[in-house]
mmCIF file of C-alpha atoms and ligand atoms in Angstrom:
data_model
loop_
_atom_site.group_PDB
_atom_site.id
_atom_site.type_symbol
_atom_site.label_atom_id
_atom_site.label_comp_id
_atom_site.label_asym_id
_atom_site.label_seq_id
_atom_site.Cartn_x
_atom_site.Cartn_y
_atom_site.Cartn_z
ATOM 1 C CA MET A 1 -0.067 -0.103 0.087
ATOM 2 C CA ARG A 2 1.273 3.383 -0.977
ATOM 3 C CA PRO A 3 0.869 6.235 1.640
ATOM 4 C CA VAL A 4 -1.777 8.853 0.395
ATOM 5 C CA ILE A 5 0.115 12.239 0.659
ATOM 6 C CA ILE A 6 -1.746 15.877 0.571
ATOM 7 C CA ALA A 7 1.048 18.589 0.140
ATOM 8 C CA GLY A 8 0.486 22.247 0.270
ATOM 9 C CA ASN A 9 3.114 24.205 -1.615
ATOM 10 C CA TRP A 10 2.796 27.898 -0.498
ATOM 11 C CA LYS A 11 5.263 29.133 -2.988
ATOM 12 C CA LEU A 12 5.943 32.956 -1.897
ATOM 13 C CA ASN A 13 3.192 33.095 0.320
ATOM 14 C CA GLY A 14 3.046 33.312 4.202
ATOM 15 C CA THR A 15 4.555 35.614 6.384
ATOM 16 C CA ILE A 16 5.077 34.426 10.330
ATOM 17 C CA PRO A 17 1.518 36.076 10.999
ATOM 18 C CA GLU A 18 -0.114 34.488 7.920
ATOM 19 C CA THR A 19 1.529 30.916 8.819
ATOM 20 C CA GLU A 20 0.025 31.189 12.352
ATOM 21 C CA VAL A 21 -3.565 31.867 10.808
ATOM 22 C CA LEU A 22 -3.045 29.392 7.898
ATOM 23 C CA ILE A 23 -1.746 26.624 10.425
ATOM 24 C CA LYS A 24 -4.312 27.419 13.055
ATOM 25 C CA GLY A 25 -7.148 27.092 10.401
ATOM 26 C CA LEU A 26 -5.839 23.359 9.525
ATOM 27 C CA LEU A 27 -5.483 22.562 13.015
ATOM 28 C CA ASP A 28 -8.954 23.612 13.965
ATOM 29 C CA GLY A 29 -10.682 22.913 10.856
ATOM 30 C CA ASP A 30 -11.458 19.149 9.982
ATOM 31 C CA SER A 31 -7.879 18.059 8.480
ATOM 32 C CA ASN A 32 -6.999 15.006 10.523
ATOM 33 C CA ASN A 33 -8.135 12.526 7.911
ATOM 34 C CA GLU A 34 -6.339 9.212 8.796
ATOM 35 C CA ALA A 35 -6.120 8.463 5.241
ATOM 36 C CA ALA A 36 -3.865 11.042 4.275
ATOM 37 C CA THR A 37 -0.546 12.319 5.268
ATOM 38 C CA VAL A 38 -0.514 15.874 5.453
ATOM 39 C CA VAL A 39 2.287 18.155 4.508
ATOM 40 C CA VAL A 40 2.524 21.963 4.613
ATOM 41 C CA CYS A 41 5.537 23.503 2.813
ATOM 42 C CA PRO A 42 5.886 27.415 3.858
ATOM 43 C CA PRO A 43 8.406 29.772 2.862
ATOM 44 C CA TYR A 44 12.032 29.364 4.855
ATOM 45 C CA PRO A 45 11.569 32.066 7.149
ATOM 46 C CA SER A 46 8.417 30.682 8.581
ATOM 47 C CA LEU A 47 9.418 27.045 8.817
ATOM 48 C CA SER A 48 10.596 27.362 12.393
ATOM 49 C CA TYR A 49 7.349 29.021 13.629
ATOM 50 C CA ALA A 50 5.481 26.312 11.764
ATOM 51 C CA HIS A 51 7.569 23.437 13.469
ATOM 52 C CA GLN A 52 6.284 24.591 16.762
ATOM 53 C CA MET A 53 2.690 24.716 15.470
ATOM 54 C CA VAL A 54 2.768 21.418 14.051
ATOM 55 C CA THR A 55 4.807 19.649 16.827
ATOM 56 C CA GLY A 56 2.658 16.702 18.229
ATOM 57 C CA THR A 57 0.102 17.230 15.652
ATOM 58 C CA HIS A 58 -0.881 15.449 12.455
ATOM 59 C CA ILE A 59 0.573 17.906 9.890
ATOM 60 C CA ALA A 60 4.222 17.413 8.671
ATOM 61 C CA LEU A 61 6.842 20.001 7.677
ATOM 62 C CA GLY A 62 8.418 20.435 4.088
ATOM 63 C CA ALA A 63 10.175 22.914 2.299
ATOM 64 C CA GLN A 64 9.859 24.386 -1.320
ATOM 65 C CA ASP A 65 13.763 23.796 -2.679
ATOM 66 C CA MET A 66 17.125 23.089 -0.787
ATOM 67 C CA SER A 67 20.689 23.398 -1.587
ATOM 68 C CA GLN A 68 22.461 20.357 -3.322
ATOM 69 C CA HIS A 69 25.533 21.581 -0.959
ATOM 70 C CA ASP A 70 26.260 21.003 2.683
ATOM 71 C CA LYS A 71 28.001 24.266 3.429
ATOM 72 C CA GLY A 72 29.851 26.878 2.057
ATOM 73 C CA ALA A 73 30.271 30.035 -0.060
ATOM 74 C CA TYR A 74 26.789 29.724 -1.634
ATOM 75 C CA THR A 75 25.022 33.245 -0.732
ATOM 76 C CA GLY A 76 21.138 32.338 -0.360
ATOM 77 C CA GLU A 77 21.223 28.946 -0.054
ATOM 78 C CA VAL A 78 19.736 26.519 2.686
ATOM 79 C CA SER A 79 21.026 23.014 3.155
ATOM 80 C CA ALA A 80 19.172 19.870 4.098
ATOM 81 C CA GLU A 81 20.905 19.947 7.729
ATOM 82 C CA MET A 82 19.394 23.489 8.361
ATOM 83 C CA LEU A 83 15.978 22.243 7.123
ATOM 84 C CA LEU A 84 16.359 19.193 9.395
ATOM 85 C CA THR A 85 16.895 21.505 12.475
ATOM 86 C CA VAL A 86 13.619 23.187 12.024
ATOM 87 C CA GLY A 87 11.800 20.114 11.886
ATOM 88 C CA VAL A 88 11.531 19.743 8.143
ATOM 89 C CA ARG A 89 10.981 16.218 6.873
ATOM 90 C CA TYR A 90 9.973 16.597 3.471
ATOM 91 C CA VAL A 91 11.460 18.941 0.360
ATOM 92 C CA ILE A 92 10.157 19.779 -2.918
ATOM 93 C CA LEU A 93 12.778 19.524 -5.748
ATOM 94 C CA GLY A 94 12.570 20.247 -9.286
ATOM 95 C CA HIS A 95 9.500 22.272 -9.336
ATOM 96 C CA SER A 96 8.491 23.785 -12.772
ATOM 97 C CA GLU A 97 8.886 27.282 -11.327
ATOM 98 C CA ARG A 98 12.401 26.446 -9.907
ATOM 99 C CA ARG A 99 13.158 25.002 -13.744
ATOM 100 C CA GLN A 100 11.498 27.860 -15.223
ATOM 101 C CA HIS A 101 12.605 30.754 -13.196
ATOM 102 C CA HIS A 102 16.071 29.625 -11.835
ATOM 103 C CA ALA A 103 17.320 27.593 -14.760
ATOM 104 C CA GLU A 104 17.342 24.070 -12.467
ATOM 105 C CA THR A 105 18.232 21.197 -14.501
ATOM 106 C CA ASP A 106 17.565 17.724 -14.298
ATOM 107 C CA GLN A 107 21.460 17.340 -13.306
ATOM 108 C CA LEU A 108 21.066 19.843 -10.336
ATOM 109 C CA VAL A 109 17.483 18.275 -9.320
ATOM 110 C CA ASN A 110 19.405 14.833 -9.343
ATOM 111 C CA ALA A 111 22.359 16.482 -7.137
ATOM 112 C CA LYS A 112 19.553 18.062 -4.718
ATOM 113 C CA ALA A 113 17.790 14.652 -4.558
ATOM 114 C CA LYS A 114 21.055 12.932 -3.398
ATOM 115 C CA ALA A 115 21.889 15.474 -1.073
ATOM 116 C CA ALA A 116 18.401 15.178 0.613
ATOM 117 C CA LEU A 117 17.823 11.612 0.805
ATOM 118 C CA ALA A 118 21.533 11.044 2.308
ATOM 119 C CA ALA A 119 20.296 13.620 5.006
ATOM 120 C CA GLY A 120 17.263 11.830 5.752
ATOM 121 C CA LEU A 121 14.882 14.268 3.800
ATOM 122 C CA ILE A 122 12.161 12.788 1.887
ATOM 123 C CA PRO A 123 12.116 14.555 -1.622
ATOM 124 C CA ILE A 124 9.035 15.123 -3.601
ATOM 125 C CA ILE A 125 10.421 15.359 -7.042
ATOM 126 C CA CYS A 126 8.451 17.287 -9.615
ATOM 127 C CA VAL A 127 8.082 16.374 -13.301
ATOM 128 C CA GLY A 128 5.636 17.928 -16.112
ATOM 129 C CA GLU A 129 5.491 19.164 -19.618
ATOM 130 C CA THR A 130 4.552 22.433 -20.901
ATOM 131 C CA LEU A 131 1.471 23.014 -23.267
ATOM 132 C CA THR A 132 3.729 23.095 -26.279
ATOM 133 C CA GLU A 133 5.421 19.851 -25.196
ATOM 134 C CA ARG A 134 2.098 18.325 -24.961
ATOM 135 C CA GLU A 135 0.966 19.653 -27.996
ATOM 136 C CA ALA A 136 3.853 18.184 -29.622
ATOM 137 C CA GLU A 137 2.778 14.940 -28.045
ATOM 138 C CA ARG A 138 6.283 15.016 -26.501
ATOM 139 C CA THR A 139 4.600 14.283 -23.029
ATOM 140 C CA GLU A 140 6.311 11.243 -22.201
ATOM 141 C CA GLU A 141 9.617 11.723 -23.652
ATOM 142 C CA VAL A 142 9.579 15.096 -21.387
ATOM 143 C CA VAL A 143 8.479 13.600 -18.208
ATOM 144 C CA GLY A 144 10.468 10.368 -18.776
ATOM 145 C CA GLY A 145 13.651 12.187 -19.370
ATOM 146 C CA GLN A 146 12.891 14.281 -16.283
ATOM 147 C CA LEU A 147 12.342 11.202 -14.130
ATOM 148 C CA ASP A 148 15.322 9.463 -15.343
ATOM 149 C CA GLY A 149 17.529 12.321 -15.311
ATOM 150 C CA ALA A 150 16.240 13.014 -11.254
ATOM 151 C CA LEU A 151 16.886 9.367 -10.161
ATOM 152 C CA ALA A 152 20.072 8.832 -11.750
ATOM 153 C CA GLY A 153 22.531 6.982 -9.514
ATOM 154 C CA LEU A 154 19.794 6.739 -6.376
ATOM 155 C CA MET A 155 20.586 3.657 -4.528
ATOM 156 C CA THR A 156 17.233 1.425 -4.621
ATOM 157 C CA ASP A 157 16.549 2.076 -0.501
ATOM 158 C CA GLN A 158 16.636 5.820 -1.491
ATOM 159 C CA LEU A 159 14.397 5.345 -4.634
ATOM 160 C CA ARG A 160 11.761 3.562 -2.464
ATOM 161 C CA LEU A 161 11.863 6.521 0.168
ATOM 162 C CA SER A 162 11.066 9.018 -2.444
ATOM 163 C CA VAL A 163 8.132 10.715 -3.591
ATOM 164 C CA LEU A 164 7.067 11.968 -7.410
ATOM 165 C CA ALA A 165 4.635 14.586 -8.250
ATOM 166 C CA TYR A 166 3.417 14.935 -11.729
ATOM 167 C CA GLU A 167 2.652 18.765 -12.342
ATOM 168 C CA PRO A 168 1.694 19.511 -16.102
ATOM 169 C CA VAL A 169 2.952 23.421 -16.357
ATOM 170 C CA TRP A 170 -0.069 24.212 -18.170
ATOM 171 C CA ALA A 171 -2.411 23.198 -15.102
ATOM 172 C CA ILE A 172 -0.470 25.075 -12.498
ATOM 173 C CA GLY A 173 -2.145 28.187 -11.231
ATOM 174 C CA THR A 174 -4.322 28.446 -14.659
ATOM 175 C CA GLY A 175 -7.431 26.844 -13.109
ATOM 176 C CA LYS A 176 -7.205 24.542 -16.209
ATOM 177 C CA THR A 177 -6.808 20.733 -14.143
ATOM 178 C CA ALA A 178 -5.837 17.657 -16.416
ATOM 179 C CA THR A 179 -8.789 15.062 -16.742
ATOM 180 C CA PRO A 180 -8.278 12.218 -14.278
ATOM 181 C CA GLU A 181 -7.798 10.293 -17.473
ATOM 182 C CA MET A 182 -5.019 12.321 -18.798
ATOM 183 C CA ALA A 183 -3.255 12.657 -15.338
ATOM 184 C CA GLN A 184 -3.796 8.967 -14.837
ATOM 185 C CA ALA A 185 -1.962 8.049 -18.059
ATOM 186 C CA VAL A 186 1.263 10.063 -17.539
ATOM 187 C CA HIS A 187 1.043 8.777 -13.561
ATOM 188 C CA ARG A 188 0.827 5.136 -15.159
ATOM 189 C CA PHE A 189 3.748 6.053 -17.606
ATOM 190 C CA LEU A 190 5.795 7.044 -14.882
ATOM 191 C CA ARG A 191 5.025 4.111 -12.792
ATOM 192 C CA ASN A 192 6.274 1.903 -15.696
ATOM 193 C CA ARG A 193 9.144 3.896 -16.179
ATOM 194 C CA LEU A 194 9.850 3.159 -12.422
ATOM 195 C CA ALA A 195 9.375 -0.560 -12.860
ATOM 196 C CA GLN A 196 11.904 -0.669 -15.477
ATOM 197 C CA ASN A 197 14.644 0.233 -13.035
ATOM 198 C CA ASP A 198 13.065 -1.013 -9.643
ATOM 199 C CA PRO A 199 9.618 -3.240 -9.905
ATOM 200 C CA ALA A 200 9.551 -2.873 -6.132
ATOM 201 C CA ALA A 201 9.910 0.935 -6.130
ATOM 202 C CA ALA A 202 6.970 1.174 -8.666
ATOM 203 C CA GLU A 203 4.640 -0.385 -6.153
ATOM 204 C CA VAL A 204 5.886 1.729 -3.331
ATOM 205 C CA VAL A 205 6.734 5.324 -4.474
ATOM 206 C CA PRO A 206 3.821 7.669 -4.218
ATOM 207 C CA ILE A 207 3.197 9.611 -7.553
ATOM 208 C CA LEU A 208 1.178 12.945 -6.424
ATOM 209 C CA TYR A 209 -0.674 15.042 -9.059
ATOM 210 C CA GLY A 210 -0.502 18.805 -8.781
ATOM 211 C CA GLY A 211 -2.018 21.686 -10.808
ATOM 212 C CA SER A 212 -5.390 23.437 -9.867
ATOM 213 C CA VAL A 213 -6.516 20.523 -7.404
ATOM 214 C CA LYS A 214 -9.759 21.912 -5.730
ATOM 215 C CA PRO A 215 -11.895 20.654 -3.344
ATOM 216 C CA GLY A 216 -14.251 20.055 -6.034
ATOM 217 C CA ASN A 217 -11.838 17.751 -8.623
ATOM 218 C CA ALA A 218 -9.942 16.407 -5.823
ATOM 219 C CA HIS A 219 -11.930 13.241 -5.165
ATOM 220 C CA GLU A 220 -12.032 12.146 -9.026
ATOM 221 C CA LEU A 221 -8.409 12.783 -9.525
ATOM 222 C CA LEU A 222 -7.274 10.775 -6.178
ATOM 223 C CA SER A 223 -9.662 7.752 -7.098
ATOM 224 C CA GLN A 224 -7.686 6.927 -10.012
ATOM 225 C CA PRO A 225 -5.565 3.970 -9.078
ATOM 226 C CA ASP A 226 -1.777 5.242 -10.018
ATOM 227 C CA ILE A 227 -2.832 8.765 -8.276
ATOM 228 C CA ASP A 228 -1.246 8.692 -4.680
ATOM 229 C CA GLY A 229 -1.936 12.351 -3.590
ATOM 230 C CA ALA A 230 -2.001 15.961 -4.401
ATOM 231 C CA LEU A 231 0.736 18.541 -4.450
ATOM 232 C CA VAL A 232 -1.727 22.109 -3.942
ATOM 233 C CA GLY A 233 -0.614 25.397 -4.586
ATOM 234 C CA GLY A 234 -3.218 27.991 -4.634
ATOM 235 C CA ALA A 235 -5.801 26.098 -2.870
ATOM 236 C CA SER A 236 -3.660 25.175 0.276
ATOM 237 C CA LEU A 237 -3.410 29.149 1.000
ATOM 238 C CA LYS A 238 -7.065 28.580 2.059
ATOM 239 C CA ALA A 239 -7.519 26.194 5.261
ATOM 240 C CA GLU A 240 -11.128 25.613 4.243
ATOM 241 C CA ASP A 241 -10.106 24.470 0.472
ATOM 242 C CA PHE A 242 -7.003 22.206 1.686
ATOM 243 C CA VAL A 243 -9.031 20.891 4.327
ATOM 244 C CA GLY A 244 -11.698 19.973 1.473
ATOM 245 C CA ILE A 245 -9.031 18.455 -0.512
ATOM 246 C CA ILE A 246 -7.862 16.470 2.619
ATOM 247 C CA ASN A 247 -11.230 15.178 3.278
ATOM 248 C CA ALA A 248 -11.331 13.887 -0.505
ATOM 249 C CA VAL A 249 -9.099 11.083 0.300
HETATM 250 P P1 13P B 301 -1.797 25.030 -8.049
HETATM 251 O O1 13P B 301 -2.530 24.160 -7.508
HETATM 252 O O2 13P B 301 -1.938 26.826 -7.973
HETATM 253 O O3 13P B 301 -2.307 24.909 -9.690
HETATM 254 O O4 13P B 301 -0.281 25.096 -8.262
HETATM 255 C C1 13P B 301 0.102 23.610 -8.008
HETATM 256 C C2 13P B 301 1.512 23.410 -7.785
HETATM 257 O O5 13P B 301 2.333 24.236 -8.406
HETATM 258 C C3 13P B 301 1.711 22.921 -6.636
HETATM 259 O O6 13P B 301 3.276 22.510 -6.361
#
């Protein structure tokens, strides 16, 4: 059985006061669904405060990125160890916004995944095609290449601890969701690709869907056999909506 994970990627949203309100809303709301692992990923400055709020609750903490380096002259960077010291357990890697705005490559995502796993963090590795790539019928080539690149050289035990997220770029923040059938087809493709290297990993690695997930479409998406959870952007910023998605599990 794969765990179902509902993760909220807050992106560049969430000062400490806003973090307090949002997490309080999740704790006060009906967000403790035993069928789901709930993860919130606030910006770095709010992590420590968020950790204090979620300690002893059902909510786990994630970060939105990290450096591939342990320490040194890398201005602006944050290491896996630093994240661990503020209670972080998950880290989103290779989000399309990092690839697009910060020129992150598959090679870099791979280095970050290795550093995260070596430190004991669970990477949530994102892949996804642009609209142009989908229209050119290159979806499988693109996400397959991103998957191979991100996972290259991982040991089997590391691979089996990882989480994947399929986030079609054209569905992020646009209100356009992949239909459950479209998403399922790509999730199945990714699982088969995993199975080529390690059949056991294909059985245990959760593959989350991301891209305009809302309370109204979550149930249908999450009912697909290869969709094991959601990586939620906009709707994770409203406690009521995020709770609605958690309870769609
Ligand atoms: P939206 O849910 O706002 O489309 O964002 C998805 C996403 O990028 C999560 O990482």
